[in-house]
XYZ file of C-alpha atoms in Angstrom:
751
model
C 132.988 78.061 14.089
C 132.764 74.286 13.501
C 135.602 73.431 15.868
C 134.588 72.348 19.392
C 135.871 75.005 21.845
C 138.368 74.136 24.551
C 137.435 74.138 28.216
C 139.356 77.384 28.707
C 137.453 79.055 25.855
C 134.117 77.997 27.352
C 135.112 79.286 30.806
C 136.234 82.598 29.327
C 132.935 82.960 27.448
C 130.850 82.296 30.577
C 132.947 84.740 32.581
C 132.560 87.478 29.936
C 128.863 86.821 29.212
C 127.212 86.038 32.591
C 123.682 86.507 31.213
C 124.142 84.107 28.250
C 125.172 80.879 29.934
C 122.658 78.250 28.847
C 123.864 75.382 26.680
C 121.931 76.929 23.786
C 123.707 80.304 24.280
C 127.119 78.623 24.372
C 126.389 76.517 21.284
C 125.225 79.593 19.371
C 128.290 81.600 20.385
C 130.681 78.944 19.047
C 128.588 77.977 16.029
C 128.004 74.426 17.234
C 125.192 72.582 15.480
C 123.774 69.097 15.075
C 125.678 66.171 16.506
C 128.469 68.434 17.729
C 126.122 69.508 20.561
C 126.723 66.068 22.148
C 130.446 66.868 22.452
C 129.632 70.295 23.935
C 127.361 68.662 26.515
C 130.174 66.243 27.450
C 132.676 69.100 27.945
C 130.212 71.054 30.101
C 129.627 68.009 32.301
C 133.387 67.549 32.679
C 133.795 71.193 33.702
C 130.985 70.745 36.231
C 132.532 67.563 37.632
C 135.903 69.295 37.937
C 134.304 72.122 39.936
C 134.992 74.819 37.336
C 131.287 75.354 36.651
C 128.112 74.853 38.621
C 124.833 74.046 36.913
C 121.672 75.788 38.117
C 118.469 75.065 36.258
C 119.607 75.122 32.597
C 122.512 77.564 32.972
C 126.172 77.225 33.895
C 127.699 79.780 36.287
C 131.072 80.502 37.835
C 130.777 79.272 41.460
C 133.498 81.632 42.689
C 131.374 84.617 43.699
C 131.270 86.722 46.865
C 127.981 87.776 48.481
C 127.081 91.493 48.164
C 127.679 91.964 51.917
C 130.847 90.317 53.249
C 133.354 90.327 56.080
C 136.747 91.576 54.880
C 140.223 91.991 56.317
C 142.095 95.191 55.458
C 145.422 94.514 53.741
C 146.738 98.057 53.817
C 147.550 100.479 51.001
C 149.652 99.581 47.966
C 152.489 101.685 46.515
C 149.931 104.010 44.893
C 148.112 104.591 48.190
C 145.047 102.511 47.262
C 143.533 100.480 50.101
C 142.789 96.810 49.485
C 141.054 94.031 51.427
C 140.627 90.266 51.289
C 137.467 88.198 51.945
C 137.448 86.126 55.137
C 134.752 83.706 53.940
C 136.050 82.702 50.522
C 134.777 79.237 49.551
C 135.630 79.175 45.855
C 138.209 76.919 44.272
C 139.802 79.685 42.217
C 142.237 82.355 43.374
C 141.005 84.619 46.150
C 139.596 87.833 44.636
C 141.263 91.194 45.275
C 139.022 93.926 46.677
C 139.571 97.685 46.380
C 138.213 99.792 49.253
C 136.373 102.971 48.261
C 136.778 105.323 51.215
C 134.201 108.106 51.603
C 134.360 111.339 53.573
C 133.346 110.593 57.144
C 134.415 106.917 57.034
C 136.468 105.716 59.984
C 140.189 105.288 59.344
C 141.050 101.695 58.442
C 144.255 99.997 59.525
C 145.939 96.846 58.248
C 144.457 93.694 59.777
C 141.148 95.280 60.815
C 137.987 93.283 60.122
C 135.060 95.128 58.560
C 131.589 94.481 57.226
C 131.391 95.884 53.686
C 129.081 96.161 50.697
C 130.643 94.719 47.521
C 130.218 95.437 43.833
C 131.737 93.154 41.225
C 133.688 95.019 38.573
C 135.925 94.292 35.608
C 139.156 95.859 36.870
C 142.737 95.296 35.760
C 144.074 94.330 39.167
C 140.996 93.728 41.316
C 137.633 91.981 40.982
C 135.469 93.878 43.529
C 135.024 97.338 44.979
C 133.885 97.667 48.587
C 132.329 100.356 50.758
C 132.529 100.269 54.538
C 129.354 99.456 56.488
C 131.113 99.314 59.867
C 134.131 97.887 61.631
C 133.772 94.468 63.199
C 134.125 94.602 66.954
C 133.420 98.326 67.188
C 129.943 99.461 68.058
C 130.031 103.060 69.321
C 126.957 104.276 71.173
C 124.853 106.681 69.047
C 123.195 109.856 70.339
C 120.577 112.012 68.651
C 120.315 115.525 70.026
C 120.627 119.280 69.608
C 124.144 120.714 69.474
C 124.972 123.686 71.683
C 128.269 125.339 70.773
C 130.800 126.629 73.325
C 134.370 127.912 73.349
C 135.666 124.418 74.267
C 133.647 122.659 71.571
C 130.096 122.146 72.734
C 127.511 119.751 74.050
C 124.862 117.476 72.614
C 121.515 117.630 74.410
C 119.833 114.251 73.715
C 116.194 114.306 72.643
C 115.557 110.888 74.229
C 113.050 111.231 77.055
C 115.058 108.849 79.243
C 118.391 110.663 78.815
C 119.431 112.748 81.824
C 123.004 113.591 80.777
C 124.422 115.888 78.123
C 127.362 114.676 76.015
C 130.564 116.690 75.829
C 131.970 117.461 72.365
C 135.614 118.519 72.468
C 137.063 121.099 70.098
C 137.800 119.497 66.738
C 135.029 116.897 67.060
C 132.124 119.219 66.159
C 132.028 118.001 62.540
C 131.148 121.511 61.397
C 127.886 121.537 63.368
C 126.289 124.888 64.152
C 124.583 125.934 67.349
C 120.990 124.663 67.504
C 121.398 121.994 64.820
C 120.077 118.458 65.235
C 123.013 116.053 65.073
C 123.905 112.409 65.310
C 126.921 111.791 67.508
C 128.769 108.714 68.674
C 130.662 107.921 71.810
C 134.367 108.754 71.399
C 135.736 107.680 74.750
C 134.919 105.587 77.828
C 131.902 106.587 79.894
C 133.108 106.925 83.472
C 131.190 107.819 86.576
C 132.876 111.235 86.842
C 132.078 114.030 84.411
C 130.111 114.063 81.182
C 130.452 111.305 78.575
C 132.406 112.359 75.484
C 131.120 112.189 71.904
C 132.033 113.278 68.400
C 129.510 114.467 65.840
C 129.229 112.167 62.829
C 126.169 113.550 61.005
C 124.660 117.012 60.812
C 120.896 116.899 60.351
C 120.468 120.674 60.391
C 117.171 122.223 61.410
C 115.306 119.850 63.782
C 112.284 120.348 61.522
C 114.233 119.401 58.367
C 113.306 116.237 56.430
C 116.393 114.238 57.419
C 115.430 114.588 61.081
C 111.825 113.459 60.669
C 112.176 109.689 61.017
C 114.835 109.921 63.735
C 112.557 112.074 65.867
C 109.698 109.575 65.486
C 112.029 106.692 66.334
C 113.243 108.327 69.527
C 109.877 109.740 70.596
C 108.269 106.299 70.454
C 111.211 104.519 72.043
C 112.130 102.272 69.117
C 115.638 100.900 69.834
C 117.996 101.842 66.987
C 121.341 101.209 68.665
C 122.497 97.593 69.110
C 124.293 96.770 72.390
C 127.922 95.639 72.069
C 127.125 92.077 73.190
C 124.562 91.739 70.398
C 127.019 92.968 67.763
C 129.698 90.634 69.119
C 127.396 87.621 68.752
C 126.399 88.619 65.227
C 130.002 89.187 64.186
C 131.017 85.785 65.547
C 128.449 83.978 63.368
C 129.708 81.926 60.429
C 127.850 80.565 57.380
C 125.942 77.321 57.890
C 127.081 74.185 56.104
C 125.244 71.065 54.930
C 125.380 69.310 58.305
C 121.862 68.115 59.155
C 120.401 69.798 56.073
C 118.892 68.841 52.743
C 120.947 69.999 49.749
C 118.647 72.345 47.812
C 121.384 74.192 45.929
C 120.279 72.792 42.566
C 116.652 73.897 43.043
C 116.377 77.134 40.971
C 114.783 79.210 43.735
C 114.629 82.963 43.056
C 113.949 85.977 45.256
C 111.523 88.674 44.038
C 111.541 91.914 46.012
C 111.285 95.682 45.557
C 114.188 97.080 43.518
C 115.629 98.814 46.606
C 115.348 95.821 48.973
C 118.338 95.373 51.276
C 117.553 91.870 52.491
C 115.991 88.853 50.841
C 114.315 86.451 53.252
C 112.074 84.433 50.916
C 112.627 82.567 47.657
C 110.214 80.646 45.427
C 110.040 78.200 42.546
C 107.344 76.075 40.919
C 107.141 73.228 38.446
C 104.303 71.131 36.974
C 103.508 68.068 39.072
C 104.725 64.978 37.250
C 102.151 62.772 38.985
C 99.583 61.691 36.343
C 96.870 61.620 39.016
C 97.325 65.373 39.548
C 97.005 66.572 35.967
C 97.389 70.346 35.762
C 98.728 70.521 39.303
C 101.971 72.088 40.490
C 104.703 71.637 43.052
C 105.496 74.927 44.791
C 108.642 75.674 46.749
C 108.974 78.460 49.305
C 112.339 78.759 51.055
C 112.818 81.139 53.984
C 116.055 82.323 55.608
C 116.924 80.089 58.571
C 117.249 82.848 61.173
C 116.719 80.318 63.997
C 120.140 78.836 63.211
C 121.821 82.134 64.125
C 119.420 83.605 66.706
C 119.087 80.961 69.416
C 116.794 81.082 72.483
C 118.195 83.105 75.363
C 121.111 84.548 73.387
C 121.926 88.260 73.315
C 120.673 88.398 69.732
C 117.429 86.756 70.790
C 116.811 89.134 73.685
C 117.387 92.176 71.486
C 115.192 90.803 68.683
C 112.418 90.140 71.230
C 112.729 93.684 72.575
C 112.432 95.185 69.090
C 109.728 92.753 67.994
C 110.048 93.709 64.343
C 111.899 95.942 61.920
C 110.561 99.448 61.299
C 110.552 100.961 57.815
C 110.756 104.660 56.958
C 111.175 106.541 53.676
C 114.833 107.286 54.466
C 115.975 104.395 56.659
C 115.259 101.000 58.192
C 115.554 100.200 61.892
C 116.246 96.446 61.673
C 115.312 93.748 64.156
C 118.692 92.069 63.602
C 122.212 93.505 63.063
C 123.319 93.940 59.462
C 125.793 91.050 59.741
C 122.700 88.824 59.809
C 119.941 90.839 58.129
C 122.040 91.966 55.169
C 124.481 89.083 54.981
C 124.231 85.617 56.549
C 120.409 85.502 56.652
C 119.870 87.203 53.296
C 119.294 84.865 50.355
C 121.731 86.564 48.007
C 122.087 85.387 44.439
C 124.617 82.621 43.898
C 125.549 82.274 47.598
C 124.835 79.169 49.744
C 122.405 80.097 52.509
C 120.670 78.175 55.310
C 116.894 77.969 54.934
C 113.677 76.366 56.094
C 111.709 75.295 53.040
C 108.235 73.998 52.395
C 107.368 71.919 49.359
C 103.654 72.143 48.568
C 101.573 70.274 46.027
C 98.445 71.928 44.599
C 95.872 70.689 42.117
C 94.776 72.477 38.947
C 92.314 74.591 40.937
C 94.952 75.751 43.402
C 93.843 73.568 46.310
C 96.719 72.410 48.497
C 96.928 68.623 48.556
C 99.976 68.130 50.780
C 103.122 69.797 52.051
C 106.539 68.841 53.416
C 108.913 70.966 55.487
C 112.705 70.721 55.116
C 115.740 72.299 56.734
C 118.136 72.907 53.893
C 120.963 74.752 52.227
C 119.917 76.682 49.106
C 121.559 78.921 46.535
C 119.388 81.576 44.916
C 119.430 81.353 41.118
C 118.650 85.079 40.822
C 117.718 88.163 42.829
C 114.874 89.756 40.866
C 112.586 92.733 41.399
C 108.835 92.972 40.837
C 108.980 95.334 37.860
C 111.458 93.292 35.812
C 109.610 90.040 36.500
C 106.330 91.596 35.377
C 107.968 93.035 32.252
C 109.344 89.596 31.461
C 105.920 88.019 31.877
C 104.443 90.726 29.645
C 106.839 89.820 26.835
C 109.791 92.173 27.381
C 112.352 90.272 29.470
C 115.717 91.831 30.217
C 118.884 89.744 29.860
C 118.661 88.453 33.414
C 115.061 87.308 33.114
C 115.367 85.956 29.567
C 117.410 82.972 30.723
C 114.837 82.208 33.424
C 111.627 82.387 31.402
C 111.209 78.686 30.664
C 112.650 77.294 33.896
C 111.340 79.766 36.489
C 109.138 82.695 35.458
C 106.575 80.922 33.282
C 106.022 78.058 35.783
C 105.535 80.364 38.793
C 102.932 82.390 36.888
C 101.155 79.211 35.788
C 101.051 78.088 39.413
C 99.760 81.547 40.372
C 96.890 81.143 37.900
C 95.870 78.002 39.791
C 96.196 79.761 43.159
C 93.915 82.538 41.901
C 91.157 79.961 41.432
C 91.483 78.878 45.073
C 91.524 82.516 46.193
C 88.296 83.298 44.324
C 86.596 80.372 46.065
C 87.943 81.395 49.478
C 86.886 85.039 49.023
C 89.362 86.975 51.199
C 88.517 90.632 51.739
C 89.191 92.571 48.510
C 89.803 96.149 49.628
C 91.033 98.604 46.987
C 93.392 100.861 48.945
C 96.450 101.909 46.903
C 99.739 102.226 48.793
C 101.567 105.546 48.588
C 105.342 105.753 48.225
C 107.355 108.801 49.260
C 110.375 109.469 47.013
C 113.176 111.441 48.648
C 115.868 113.465 46.924
C 119.546 113.410 47.884
C 118.907 116.283 50.312
C 116.350 114.205 52.191
C 113.423 116.308 51.026
C 110.323 114.846 49.431
C 110.875 114.763 45.689
C 107.511 113.254 44.807
C 104.678 111.185 46.234
C 103.503 108.295 44.096
C 101.043 105.501 44.553
C 102.975 102.263 44.342
C 102.262 100.326 41.187
C 100.860 96.879 41.901
C 101.776 94.103 39.501
C 100.664 90.506 39.249
C 104.224 89.783 40.423
C 103.310 91.310 43.813
C 100.126 89.256 44.035
C 101.990 86.106 42.994
C 104.456 86.431 45.877
C 101.591 87.180 48.290
C 99.733 84.000 47.291
C 102.864 81.845 47.607
C 103.546 83.336 51.046
C 99.941 82.908 52.227
C 100.023 79.231 51.270
C 103.351 78.740 53.066
C 102.001 80.461 56.198
C 98.892 78.275 56.146
C 101.093 75.179 55.778
C 103.181 76.203 58.805
C 100.086 76.713 60.982
C 98.567 73.387 59.875
C 101.839 71.499 60.320
C 102.307 72.648 63.908
C 98.636 72.163 64.782
C 98.644 68.569 63.537
C 101.868 67.881 65.404
C 100.291 69.402 68.546
C 103.094 71.927 68.916
C 102.753 75.405 70.496
C 103.095 78.424 68.203
C 101.911 81.975 67.665
C 98.961 82.371 65.324
C 98.226 85.522 63.361
C 94.683 86.337 64.465
C 92.157 88.633 62.818
C 88.717 88.547 64.380
C 85.514 89.563 62.646
C 84.109 93.090 63.103
C 81.954 93.922 66.134
C 78.183 94.225 65.768
C 78.427 97.966 66.469
C 80.920 98.552 63.662
C 78.889 96.437 61.267
C 75.741 98.412 62.081
C 77.621 101.639 61.347
C 78.840 100.205 58.037
C 75.284 99.176 57.113
C 74.090 102.722 57.837
C 76.699 104.173 55.496
C 76.016 101.547 52.837
C 72.270 102.133 53.032
C 72.660 105.918 52.781
C 74.742 105.342 49.629
C 72.108 103.099 48.025
C 73.839 99.786 48.728
C 73.000 96.854 50.962
C 74.927 94.708 53.427
C 73.162 91.557 54.525
C 71.958 91.401 58.119
C 70.770 88.570 60.340
C 73.301 85.951 59.232
C 76.856 84.917 60.011
C 79.121 87.472 58.377
C 81.588 86.255 55.764
C 84.127 88.210 53.745
C 82.068 87.352 50.647
C 79.268 89.585 51.999
C 81.674 92.495 52.320
C 83.133 91.785 48.877
C 79.629 92.005 47.382
C 79.227 95.417 49.003
C 82.601 96.527 47.626
C 81.621 95.230 44.182
C 78.356 97.224 44.289
C 80.319 100.405 44.978
C 83.121 99.749 42.477
C 83.244 102.465 39.812
C 80.637 104.659 41.522
C 81.090 107.984 43.295
C 80.833 106.104 46.589
C 83.722 103.706 45.812
C 86.200 105.416 48.156
C 83.566 105.869 50.845
C 82.700 102.155 50.971
C 86.353 101.021 50.876
C 87.370 103.387 53.675
C 84.303 102.569 55.768
C 84.846 98.823 55.338
C 88.475 99.164 56.416
C 87.437 101.121 59.510
C 84.943 98.463 60.482
C 87.746 95.867 60.722
C 89.433 94.868 63.966
C 93.233 95.015 64.252
C 95.148 91.789 63.655
C 97.368 90.504 66.477
C 99.399 87.490 67.648
C 98.139 84.859 70.078
C 99.033 81.276 71.077
C 95.374 80.296 70.598
C 93.818 80.085 67.157
C 90.837 82.368 66.579
C 91.115 82.336 62.781
C 91.913 85.050 60.253
C 88.719 86.771 59.127
C 90.248 89.071 56.497
C 92.015 86.248 54.668
C 89.074 83.872 55.180
C 91.357 81.253 56.715
C 90.731 78.982 59.704
C 94.379 78.948 60.772
C 97.216 81.220 59.844
C 100.739 81.870 61.172
C 103.578 84.132 60.098
C 106.450 82.009 58.784
C 107.886 83.893 55.810
C 109.737 86.932 57.259
C 111.919 85.944 60.249
C 114.531 88.615 59.435
C 112.035 91.357 60.250
C 109.383 89.758 62.534
C 109.950 87.946 65.807
C 106.646 86.051 65.410
C 108.080 84.233 62.379
C 111.177 83.267 64.357
C 108.930 81.652 66.987
C 107.199 79.624 64.254
C 110.583 78.574 62.810
C 111.743 77.368 66.213
C 108.499 75.458 66.680
C 109.093 73.705 63.328
C 112.683 72.874 64.323
C 111.435 71.285 67.567
C 108.574 69.462 65.856
C 110.905 67.811 63.335
C 113.868 67.234 65.665
C 116.205 69.267 63.443
C 118.445 70.521 66.240
C 118.771 72.081 69.673
C 117.840 75.567 68.437
C 114.090 74.937 68.566
C 111.448 76.434 70.853
C 112.660 76.237 74.456
C 110.441 75.371 77.471
C 110.875 78.912 78.810
C 109.664 80.376 75.526
C 106.637 78.094 75.534
C 105.749 79.215 79.063
C 105.767 82.884 78.052
C 104.189 82.644 74.586
C 101.216 84.723 75.692
C 103.526 87.445 77.043
C 105.530 87.369 73.815
C 102.365 87.578 71.722
C 101.162 90.646 73.602
C 104.580 92.292 73.449
C 105.174 91.860 69.706
C 101.608 92.923 68.924
C 102.427 96.160 70.770
C 105.797 96.648 69.046
C 104.052 96.161 65.700
C 101.575 98.943 66.546
C 104.467 101.108 67.795
C 106.229 100.775 64.452
C 103.032 101.488 62.538
C 102.535 104.678 64.577
C 106.133 105.795 63.997
C 105.897 105.075 60.280
C 102.568 106.925 59.995
C 103.823 109.924 61.999
C 106.954 110.102 59.866
C 104.932 109.980 56.657
C 102.614 112.717 57.933
C 105.586 114.949 58.771
C 107.229 114.361 55.390
C 103.988 115.198 53.601
C 103.403 118.297 55.738
C 106.934 119.468 54.934
C 106.313 118.814 51.236
C 102.989 120.662 51.243
C 104.260 123.564 53.382
C 105.783 124.935 50.178
C 102.353 124.850 48.496
C 100.297 126.934 50.911
C 97.386 128.434 48.985
C 97.349 125.727 46.295
C 94.019 124.139 45.439
C 93.827 120.348 45.382
C 91.234 117.666 44.759
C 90.440 115.073 47.399
C 87.769 112.974 49.073
C 86.217 113.226 52.513
C 87.734 110.379 54.515
C 86.283 111.063 57.969
C 83.682 113.141 59.786
C 83.858 114.408 63.360
C 81.969 117.017 65.339
C 84.915 119.403 65.093
C 85.380 119.050 61.335
C 86.019 116.747 58.440
C 89.102 114.918 57.240
C 90.060 115.032 53.573
C 92.458 112.668 51.813
C 94.204 114.492 48.969
C 94.136 112.614 45.672
C 97.627 113.700 44.591
C 99.601 112.694 47.679
C 97.272 110.650 49.888
C 97.915 113.137 52.711
C 95.138 113.588 55.284
C 94.147 117.121 56.266
C 91.531 118.657 58.557
C 88.841 121.132 57.546
C 87.748 122.703 60.885
C 83.978 122.937 61.186
C 84.314 126.605 62.146
C 85.684 127.380 58.685
C 82.807 125.798 56.725
C 80.361 128.413 55.459
C 78.512 130.745 57.778
C 76.054 128.406 59.411
C 75.824 125.874 62.207
C 76.682 122.280 61.247
C 75.112 119.340 63.098
C 77.119 116.144 63.501
C 75.217 112.878 62.993
C 77.406 110.120 64.499
C 75.245 107.292 63.117
C 75.350 108.413 59.499
C 78.781 110.031 59.891
C 77.648 113.331 58.364
C 77.770 117.074 58.999
C 74.611 118.933 57.953
C 74.151 122.670 57.538
C 71.327 123.946 59.781
C 70.191 126.587 57.246
C 71.023 125.245 53.787
C 70.683 121.496 54.452
C 74.115 120.924 52.894
C 75.168 117.406 53.868
C 78.844 116.461 54.027
C 79.558 112.708 54.051
C 82.487 110.324 53.768
C 83.500 109.613 50.186
C 82.349 112.878 48.604
C 84.792 114.462 46.150
C 85.945 117.905 47.221
C 88.184 120.773 46.178
C 90.223 122.274 49.019
C 92.886 124.920 49.530
C 95.948 124.272 51.670
C 95.631 126.739 54.543
C 98.486 125.605 56.795
C 101.055 122.817 57.097
C 103.226 122.067 60.131
C 106.273 119.840 59.462
C 106.951 119.547 63.199
C 103.584 118.000 64.087
C 102.635 116.674 60.657
C 99.386 118.654 60.859
C 97.655 119.838 57.678
C 94.787 122.362 57.724
C 92.548 122.774 54.681
C 89.844 125.159 53.512
C 86.782 123.625 51.843
C 85.970 125.221 48.455
C 83.765 122.763 46.533
C 81.854 119.556 47.161
C 80.954 117.291 44.235
C 81.884 120.086 41.810
C 79.727 122.835 43.353
C 80.914 125.789 45.388
C 80.146 125.738 49.080
C 77.384 128.197 50.045
C 79.101 131.293 51.442
C 76.236 132.768 53.421
C 73.212 131.809 55.476
C 69.850 130.719 54.072
C 70.831 130.157 50.463
C 68.311 128.756 48.032
C 67.876 125.088 47.182
C 71.182 123.278 46.906
C 72.336 120.114 45.234
C 73.324 118.907 48.714
C 69.882 119.491 50.282
C 68.557 116.119 51.320
C 65.424 114.883 49.587
C 64.131 114.127 53.058
C 64.931 117.587 54.350
C 61.930 117.633 56.657
C 63.042 114.481 58.420
C 66.618 115.701 58.554
C 65.486 119.071 59.981
C 63.680 117.255 62.757
C 66.817 115.205 63.380
C 68.883 118.413 63.574
C 66.535 119.873 66.185
C 66.702 116.664 68.162
C 70.489 116.563 67.875
C 70.790 120.051 69.347
C 68.895 118.976 72.442
C 71.018 116.007 73.395
C 74.594 114.913 73.619
C 75.397 112.011 71.359
C 78.267 109.859 72.433
C 80.476 108.756 69.599
C 80.798 105.009 69.198
C 84.310 103.662 69.314
């Protein structure tokens, strides 16, 4: 086609081909070449000026889009009985889109005029542009109960499993939801709770056997007292929130920031972009952008939302659910940096040189619009030469520059020498029935590391900014290991043939040299696990004691305010420091920073315990169907009562009781962390490869008992006083003397 297309034809093309919207794509589609491209450019600029198109990076997009989570008003059914809704926050210039409600079994009845929070999916329908599924009604927040159902002639009762609950809940006939006697259920309040009589509830979810997989995370949540039910006042505040506008903000909507998250991420709280620095004096340098959701705008000091977020401290993540710090109106909607939707943010613009050293930074309070919501796998595939349609249009403007900047940041990281532990993360995959389908070790791409380096630099910038402005904040602190733990690590390293320097100030580079010595050897796992166990636990504090693991003098959490209260404190401190508004850090908050630091450090550990317990129970349930199977693993811990084995296939930890090992007495050496056979001299140590049999698995407790079959490829001696063994120590005489000495005294284990 030589003819220049009309504006309508261009708009239709962009609408029908949302992944091919660069000027080059449009020119190719209409056969426009040579000088005619000048006319095409003029038409595109006219469409942009008229508000029909919006230009982001080098692509043109329809600005009339709804976010994936939106507030809707129910319109009522049409003549065919289909239920429709309209968006309450439509900002486009075009006609308001029509939304079809997809009602599922168990959804609450929806009446005309009701306001709801819904998840949207754009479709190409004949009479509607979106389909929506109900998340919840606005203004309704029924109290949830988790308990065991006991059936009766009149309906039944729910006996809550919460330790603090002292009342049963009455379930009237017809509200049992098909629940059977003894089942674990989720119920919700169905009437007012008066002083007289039992409160009334209706069952909304049957979880079946209390030991079943779907119940696992809920039990951990309730046992550890993690709040998973938002008070009405908190929901009311969240529902009343409206999107931020440009008032008092920098307009960053034309900066092609992108979010990169796991494929199943529900919220997006950080976005990045990079470009080469145009300053000739900084040849090879880059300008990096990190934009973070402006949660402080919505969660203000002393508000109901703030008090609840402080109580929770952080979000908790489980294989089957998330217990969020903030209601979904904020976490999944207004504070989530959805693609193509204007969102409030705090951004930091950082300049680095060719070696990745940060030269300067500037903080802004802005309004951004994400150019794309991407996931790690597709970004890595694009970088590796196989971009999908979404990434193909972003290669030149976004993906290539952020990887080039990452290459520079890697240089700075290698000079800084943060701790380089090799501990793969396991990922539990659940089927539709809630049972464990498989256990994989999460694949780690350069895309993951890229985001980590951008976030680390932004966190460092936040800590430095507030320090130089003499403003209070919460630092993320990680102190160096104690002398006792380092001595224990040296013992293990020495017994494995490696060395860890002594008599000098410890740096992470020393530990990295130890890890490098062990890399690829049979002791690789042993040294990694032992190094991890020698570390102290990170925590929050208003004073700066440095971050040993990251090899940084000052560090603060700034990049995840949707899921961590510590980051919200840092955001408020930045707001106060720059005079951006009245929603900064209040005097009361400053006075109790130490209390807040202690509290959120504890809630973080609470969540970690709940997540670990849940994982253990899921794995025990998964392995309970494989009793008698033989599996490979590595010894991950030694105690007087037995040894712990981490299974290679699943990462599950099981116990081999010392009473079940051979037919001899085993002596525990707490210094060397070994168990030694008194007759054969067999020595069991952390890191050894083993073959075990699954003897027992308890889904209720998460316990896993194993039987030891082989160590380092050889069968365990079955009887007393066997001949020479591969495991007999070369210094058996010295070890025999140590055994005799160990039997005569009680050795206290070091903690």
